[in-house]
Amino acid sequence: MPPVGLALAGAVTTLVTTGSSWVGIVLALAQVAAGIGIGLWQSARHARMLAAISAHLASEQAFSAEVAPIWSGHIEASREQMEVAISALTRRFSGIVAKLATAVEAAGMSHATVQDSDNGLGAVFARSQHELGVVIEAQKAATTSMLTMLEKVQGLRRFVTDLQGMAADVAKIAQQSNLLALNAAIEAARFGEQGRGFAVVAKEFRLLSTMSGETGRSIDEKVGVIHAGILDACAVVREQVDQEEQSLVTTQTSVGRVLTEFKEITDTLLQSSTLLKDESTGIKSEIGDALIQLQFQDRVSQIMNHVKDNIERLPGYFQEHQQQYAQSGELLPIDAQMLLTELKNTYAMKDQHVIHQGEKAVQSTETEITFF
């Protein structure tokens, strides 16, 4: 009951109980005046309270209208900066991946070239080793042939000895022929005219002895010349064989050293080529994985867009709340669920729902995003 009604009821009660005396009338008037005063005071207080509530709602509207755009602006600026930076980083990583792909392809071609069965370094080394082996074997064969020829030439010395023996036999025959001629001359002189036949025989024997002696000496001289030539030829061949053998040893040593060094270089190049190929492939794979990880920018940008849109809804929400109060005169409590429900309806990833439930999202090591 309002204070005026209570005051009138009290005044009536006072008049009835006092019998409408002047004291009762004064008390009733005082009660009515007091009721009117209290009623006016309560009305003024209610009006001030309504004005304060309206001012509070207006301040909330102004607050959201001023703060929300700034929050949204900062989020949008951060999102744009992050997007630009991540996009630039993604392009650079993509360039690195492309260059590494080229390097891997080149390393693969180099590796294939090294190991090529026809034109690779291994094949070239095998052919070189075979061809150098053929040259060395040819040189060995030439040396062996020269040794064989030397043995044959040295074998001729036996025939020289035989020829010298034959020359000595011819000299002996010449001496014996000379003795026969001398005997025939003696017999011819002893028999006078009858020994003329012995004189002819003696003459022929002396002539034969002289020719045999000259032939024997000539043979001996020729054999001596041949023997000297054989010795000189053997010495020259022997010297050439020694030089060829020394040259063969030197050639074998040089070829072996060159082939060893070439083999070491080939093995080192092959190992380097294999290492380069493996490392390039590994780096390319790691950067490719990192490039996939950089896709989190899309997720973050999407989340920040949803939050920004929800914050931008805040001024409209307060305005609607204020209009409801103005229309109904009933100050309803501010309900955050409407904004949160709108925000939740925009979620597309599992992490967003986890955070919405007040839990902490676990950093996933997976390269794929879980969508709903």
XYZ file of C-alpha atoms in Angstrom:
372
model
C 0.000 0.000 0.000
C 1.418 3.466 -0.840
C 2.343 5.837 2.048
C -0.608 8.256 1.279
C -3.117 5.403 1.630
C -1.589 4.319 4.902
C -1.688 7.930 6.160
C -5.401 8.325 5.270
C -6.225 5.015 6.950
C -4.330 6.127 10.032
C -6.130 9.526 10.055
C -9.533 7.887 9.828
C -8.636 5.557 12.630
C -7.451 8.492 14.757
C -10.686 10.458 14.137
C -12.780 7.450 15.066
C -10.868 6.748 18.223
C -10.693 10.407 19.379
C -14.316 11.144 18.616
C -13.513 13.943 16.119
C -12.057 16.175 18.791
C -9.759 18.974 17.782
C -6.765 16.941 18.993
C -7.805 13.978 16.857
C -8.308 16.242 13.871
C -4.780 17.669 14.270
C -3.276 14.217 14.598
C -5.184 12.997 11.508
C -4.012 15.996 9.492
C -0.444 15.351 10.653
C -0.692 11.740 9.606
C -2.017 12.711 6.177
C 0.726 15.306 5.745
C 3.341 12.786 6.757
C 1.955 10.211 4.305
C 1.976 12.738 1.483
C 5.562 13.736 2.313
C 6.759 10.153 2.436
C 4.975 9.421 -0.853
C 6.618 12.398 -2.545
C 10.035 11.334 -1.215
C 9.616 7.762 -2.464
C 8.475 8.994 -5.886
C 11.523 11.226 -6.172
C 13.781 8.377 -5.081
C 12.238 6.006 -7.654
C 12.682 8.581 -10.383
C 16.348 9.037 -9.464
C 16.851 5.267 -9.498
C 15.252 4.968 -12.950
C 17.444 7.786 -14.201
C 20.539 6.058 -12.782
C 19.617 2.753 -14.441
C 19.040 4.491 -17.777
C 22.366 6.275 -17.403
C 24.041 2.963 -16.550
C 22.590 1.250 -19.621
C 23.604 4.207 -21.763
C 27.114 4.065 -20.315
C 27.297 0.335 -21.115
C 26.191 1.112 -24.661
C 28.787 3.879 -24.929
C 31.421 1.660 -23.363
C 30.858 -1.147 -25.804
C 30.594 1.296 -28.709
C 33.964 2.812 -27.794
C 35.879 -0.270 -26.676
C 34.681 -2.917 -29.124
C 35.928 -1.114 -32.283
C 39.341 -0.621 -30.685
C 39.551 -4.284 -29.673
C 38.407 -5.287 -33.116
C 40.894 -2.910 -34.744
C 43.825 -4.324 -32.750
C 42.799 -7.900 -33.511
C 42.348 -7.104 -37.197
C 45.710 -5.294 -37.358
C 47.465 -8.191 -35.618
C 45.738 -10.693 -37.871
C 46.744 -8.769 -40.996
C 50.344 -8.369 -39.821
C 50.550 -12.058 -38.980
C 48.962 -13.005 -42.287
C 51.379 -10.828 -44.264
C 54.395 -12.107 -42.329
C 53.362 -15.753 -42.576
C 52.502 -15.374 -46.257
C 55.933 -13.873 -46.936
C 57.576 -16.619 -44.865
C 55.565 -19.255 -46.710
C 56.652 -17.850 -50.084
C 60.292 -17.886 -48.966
C 60.006 -21.454 -47.722
C 58.320 -22.423 -50.979
C 61.248 -20.861 -52.868
C 63.709 -22.765 -50.691
C 61.806 -25.996 -51.279
C 61.866 -25.366 -55.041
C 65.622 -24.696 -54.973
C 66.208 -27.782 -52.848
C 64.122 -29.804 -55.275
C 66.402 -28.602 -58.061
C 69.469 -29.405 -55.924
C 68.107 -32.864 -55.118
C 67.434 -33.479 -58.794
C 70.947 -32.298 -59.697
C 72.442 -34.435 -56.919
C 70.415 -37.375 -58.150
C 71.632 -36.843 -61.709
C 75.210 -36.470 -60.451
C 74.814 -39.611 -58.371
C 73.354 -41.438 -61.353
C 76.156 -40.105 -63.542
C 78.760 -41.351 -61.080
C 77.124 -44.772 -60.878
C 76.093 -44.992 -64.527
C 77.068 -48.418 -65.839
C 78.196 -47.020 -69.213
C 79.445 -43.440 -68.684
C 79.798 -43.186 -64.888
C 83.064 -42.666 -63.108
C 83.055 -46.301 -62.031
C 82.667 -47.445 -65.619
C 85.351 -45.009 -66.818
C 87.661 -46.253 -64.069
C 87.031 -49.878 -65.036
C 87.685 -49.162 -68.733
C 90.824 -47.144 -67.926
C 92.092 -49.902 -65.673
C 91.431 -52.480 -68.377
C 93.076 -50.409 -71.154
C 96.121 -49.605 -69.009
C 96.345 -53.296 -68.133
C 96.340 -54.094 -71.842
C 99.173 -51.600 -72.431
C 101.223 -53.070 -69.581
C 100.613 -56.603 -70.859
C 101.695 -55.485 -74.353
C 104.848 -54.008 -72.855
C 105.460 -57.242 -70.955
C 104.946 -59.201 -74.181
C 107.445 -56.958 -76.008
C 109.995 -57.465 -73.228
C 109.419 -61.213 -73.306
C 109.856 -61.208 -77.090
C 113.120 -59.313 -76.744
C 114.325 -61.820 -74.133
C 113.417 -64.651 -76.503
C 115.310 -62.963 -79.317
C 118.272 -62.425 -76.966
C 118.276 -66.109 -76.070
C 118.209 -67.018 -79.764
C 121.050 -64.614 -80.574
C 123.042 -65.950 -77.653
C 122.358 -69.433 -79.043
C 124.187 -68.384 -82.220
C 127.427 -68.283 -80.205
C 127.395 -72.086 -80.248
C 127.478 -72.026 -84.047
C 130.355 -69.517 -83.922
C 132.345 -72.001 -81.878
C 131.544 -74.678 -84.424
C 132.636 -72.395 -87.270
C 135.875 -71.600 -85.445
C 136.490 -75.367 -85.062
C 135.818 -75.851 -88.764
C 138.284 -73.029 -89.604
C 140.881 -74.736 -87.425
C 140.244 -77.999 -89.305
C 140.715 -76.210 -92.635
C 144.034 -74.788 -91.327
C 145.142 -78.284 -90.356
C 144.200 -79.572 -93.804
C 146.219 -76.753 -95.363
C 149.252 -77.675 -93.227
C 148.975 -81.339 -94.160
C 148.554 -80.408 -97.831
C 151.682 -78.296 -97.572
C 153.564 -81.250 -96.094
C 152.357 -83.497 -98.911
C 153.452 -80.898 -101.462
C 156.848 -80.695 -99.799
C 157.223 -84.494 -99.868
C 156.173 -84.593 -103.515
C 158.780 -81.942 -104.385
C 161.462 -83.936 -102.598
C 160.513 -87.074 -104.471
C 160.442 -85.177 -107.755
C 163.941 -83.843 -107.130
C 165.206 -87.324 -106.201
C 163.876 -88.988 -109.322
C 164.949 -86.228 -111.757
C 163.322 -86.355 -115.161
C 161.164 -89.275 -114.070
C 159.825 -87.401 -111.069
C 158.281 -84.608 -113.109
C 154.833 -85.974 -112.285
C 155.576 -85.580 -108.566
C 156.627 -82.009 -109.260
C 153.208 -81.240 -110.834
C 151.459 -82.901 -107.885
C 153.602 -80.972 -105.435
C 152.757 -77.727 -107.166
C 149.029 -78.469 -107.083
C 149.219 -79.446 -103.405
C 151.068 -76.242 -102.541
C 148.458 -74.263 -104.430
C 145.690 -76.205 -102.644
C 147.454 -75.739 -99.301
C 147.782 -72.017 -99.885
C 144.131 -71.674 -100.873
C 142.993 -73.783 -97.913
C 145.088 -71.729 -95.523
C 143.713 -68.488 -96.895
C 140.175 -69.898 -96.742
C 140.694 -71.005 -93.136
C 142.012 -67.603 -92.129
C 139.185 -65.904 -93.978
C 136.658 -68.124 -92.227
C 138.289 -67.439 -88.896
C 138.227 -63.681 -89.522
C 134.550 -63.739 -90.609
C 133.637 -65.874 -87.629
C 135.470 -63.413 -85.401
C 133.527 -60.517 -86.935
C 130.240 -62.416 -86.548
C 131.106 -63.325 -82.986
C 131.892 -59.720 -82.166
C 128.655 -58.628 -83.816
C 126.688 -61.241 -81.853
C 128.295 -60.042 -78.625
C 127.523 -56.425 -79.474
C 123.958 -57.336 -80.437
C 123.498 -59.309 -77.212
C 124.870 -56.415 -75.190
C 122.564 -53.936 -76.927
C 119.534 -56.227 -76.580
C 120.427 -56.939 -72.977
C 120.633 -53.219 -72.263
C 117.302 -52.632 -74.007
C 115.702 -55.498 -72.077
C 117.005 -54.029 -68.813
C 115.644 -50.625 -69.790
C 112.292 -52.148 -70.812
C 112.067 -54.065 -67.549
C 112.906 -50.918 -65.565
C 110.418 -48.952 -67.669
C 107.813 -51.665 -67.097
C 108.339 -51.512 -63.341
C 108.134 -47.713 -63.427
C 105.022 -47.821 -65.621
C 103.314 -50.374 -63.399
C 104.122 -48.298 -60.310
C 102.883 -45.060 -61.934
C 99.742 -46.665 -63.332
C 98.991 -48.302 -59.982
C 99.455 -45.003 -58.137
C 97.297 -43.091 -60.642
C 94.572 -45.730 -60.529
C 94.642 -45.732 -56.719
C 94.357 -41.948 -56.556
C 91.621 -41.976 -59.200
C 89.779 -44.686 -57.266
C 90.045 -42.647 -54.040
C 88.714 -39.554 -55.831
C 85.905 -41.606 -57.368
C 84.961 -43.107 -54.000
C 85.094 -39.682 -52.325
C 83.000 -38.136 -55.081
C 80.515 -40.984 -54.859
C 80.271 -40.645 -51.075
C 79.892 -36.853 -51.381
C 77.258 -37.265 -54.055
C 75.355 -39.775 -51.923
C 75.664 -37.572 -48.821
C 74.547 -34.486 -50.763
C 71.568 -36.333 -52.165
C 70.534 -37.744 -48.766
C 71.021 -34.431 -46.913
C 69.202 -32.444 -49.613
C 66.318 -34.886 -49.522
C 66.193 -34.678 -45.708
C 66.277 -30.870 -45.667
C 63.618 -30.684 -48.367
C 61.393 -33.006 -46.345
C 61.919 -31.017 -43.115
C 61.183 -27.693 -44.797
C 58.137 -29.238 -46.445
C 56.900 -30.313 -43.003
C 57.644 -26.837 -41.615
C 55.712 -25.341 -44.519
C 52.722 -27.462 -43.579
C 53.088 -26.333 -39.946
C 52.924 -22.720 -41.131
C 49.362 -23.366 -42.212
C 48.391 -22.639 -38.601
C 48.159 -19.037 -39.806
C 44.899 -19.917 -41.562
C 43.524 -21.439 -38.366
C 44.564 -18.460 -36.236
C 43.236 -15.995 -38.787
C 39.919 -17.829 -38.886
C 39.620 -17.878 -35.063
C 40.528 -14.199 -34.771
C 37.966 -13.329 -37.432
C 35.272 -15.146 -35.483
C 36.261 -13.411 -32.219
C 36.430 -10.032 -33.974
C 32.974 -10.473 -35.465
C 31.629 -11.490 -32.052
C 33.164 -8.432 -30.379
C 31.682 -6.196 -33.051
C 28.281 -7.625 -32.088
C 28.679 -6.261 -28.511
C 27.404 -2.658 -29.162
C 24.325 -3.993 -30.972
C 23.659 -6.403 -28.121
C 23.755 -3.625 -25.503
C 21.562 -1.446 -27.717
C 18.975 -4.237 -27.989
C 19.097 -4.688 -24.194
C 18.520 -0.970 -23.692
C 15.572 -0.963 -26.106
C 14.000 -3.910 -24.263
C 14.246 -2.013 -20.998
C 12.788 1.140 -22.565
C 9.842 -0.807 -23.972
C 9.074 -3.045 -20.962
C 10.441 -0.950 -18.116
C 11.946 -4.180 -16.805
C 15.678 -4.323 -16.423
C 16.631 -7.817 -17.584
C 20.052 -9.285 -16.699
C 22.747 -9.269 -19.367
C 23.027 -12.775 -20.837
C 26.386 -13.655 -22.390
C 25.116 -16.993 -23.728
C 23.580 -15.409 -26.807
C 26.917 -13.969 -27.933
C 28.733 -17.145 -26.910
C 26.217 -19.283 -28.806
C 26.705 -17.171 -31.919
C 30.470 -17.516 -31.494
C 30.205 -21.281 -30.958
C 28.185 -21.690 -34.148
C 31.170 -20.366 -36.085
C 33.577 -23.020 -34.758
C 35.006 -25.397 -37.332
C 37.863 -26.963 -35.394
C 38.093 -29.192 -32.355
C 40.403 -26.816 -30.476
C 37.801 -24.046 -30.561
C 35.257 -26.244 -28.831
C 37.846 -27.312 -26.239
C 38.669 -23.683 -25.416
C 34.974 -22.773 -25.368
C 34.483 -25.408 -22.643
C 37.111 -23.689 -20.521
C 39.790 -26.269 -21.159
C 43.253 -25.793 -22.588
C 43.847 -26.933 -26.119
C 46.706 -29.400 -26.470
C 49.335 -28.486 -29.088
C 49.021 -31.142 -31.748
C 52.030 -32.483 -33.648
C 49.824 -33.618 -36.497
C 50.126 -31.868 -39.817
C 46.423 -32.064 -40.517
C 43.621 -30.014 -38.935
C 40.643 -31.785 -37.364
C 37.430 -30.256 -38.722
C 33.872 -30.923 -37.754
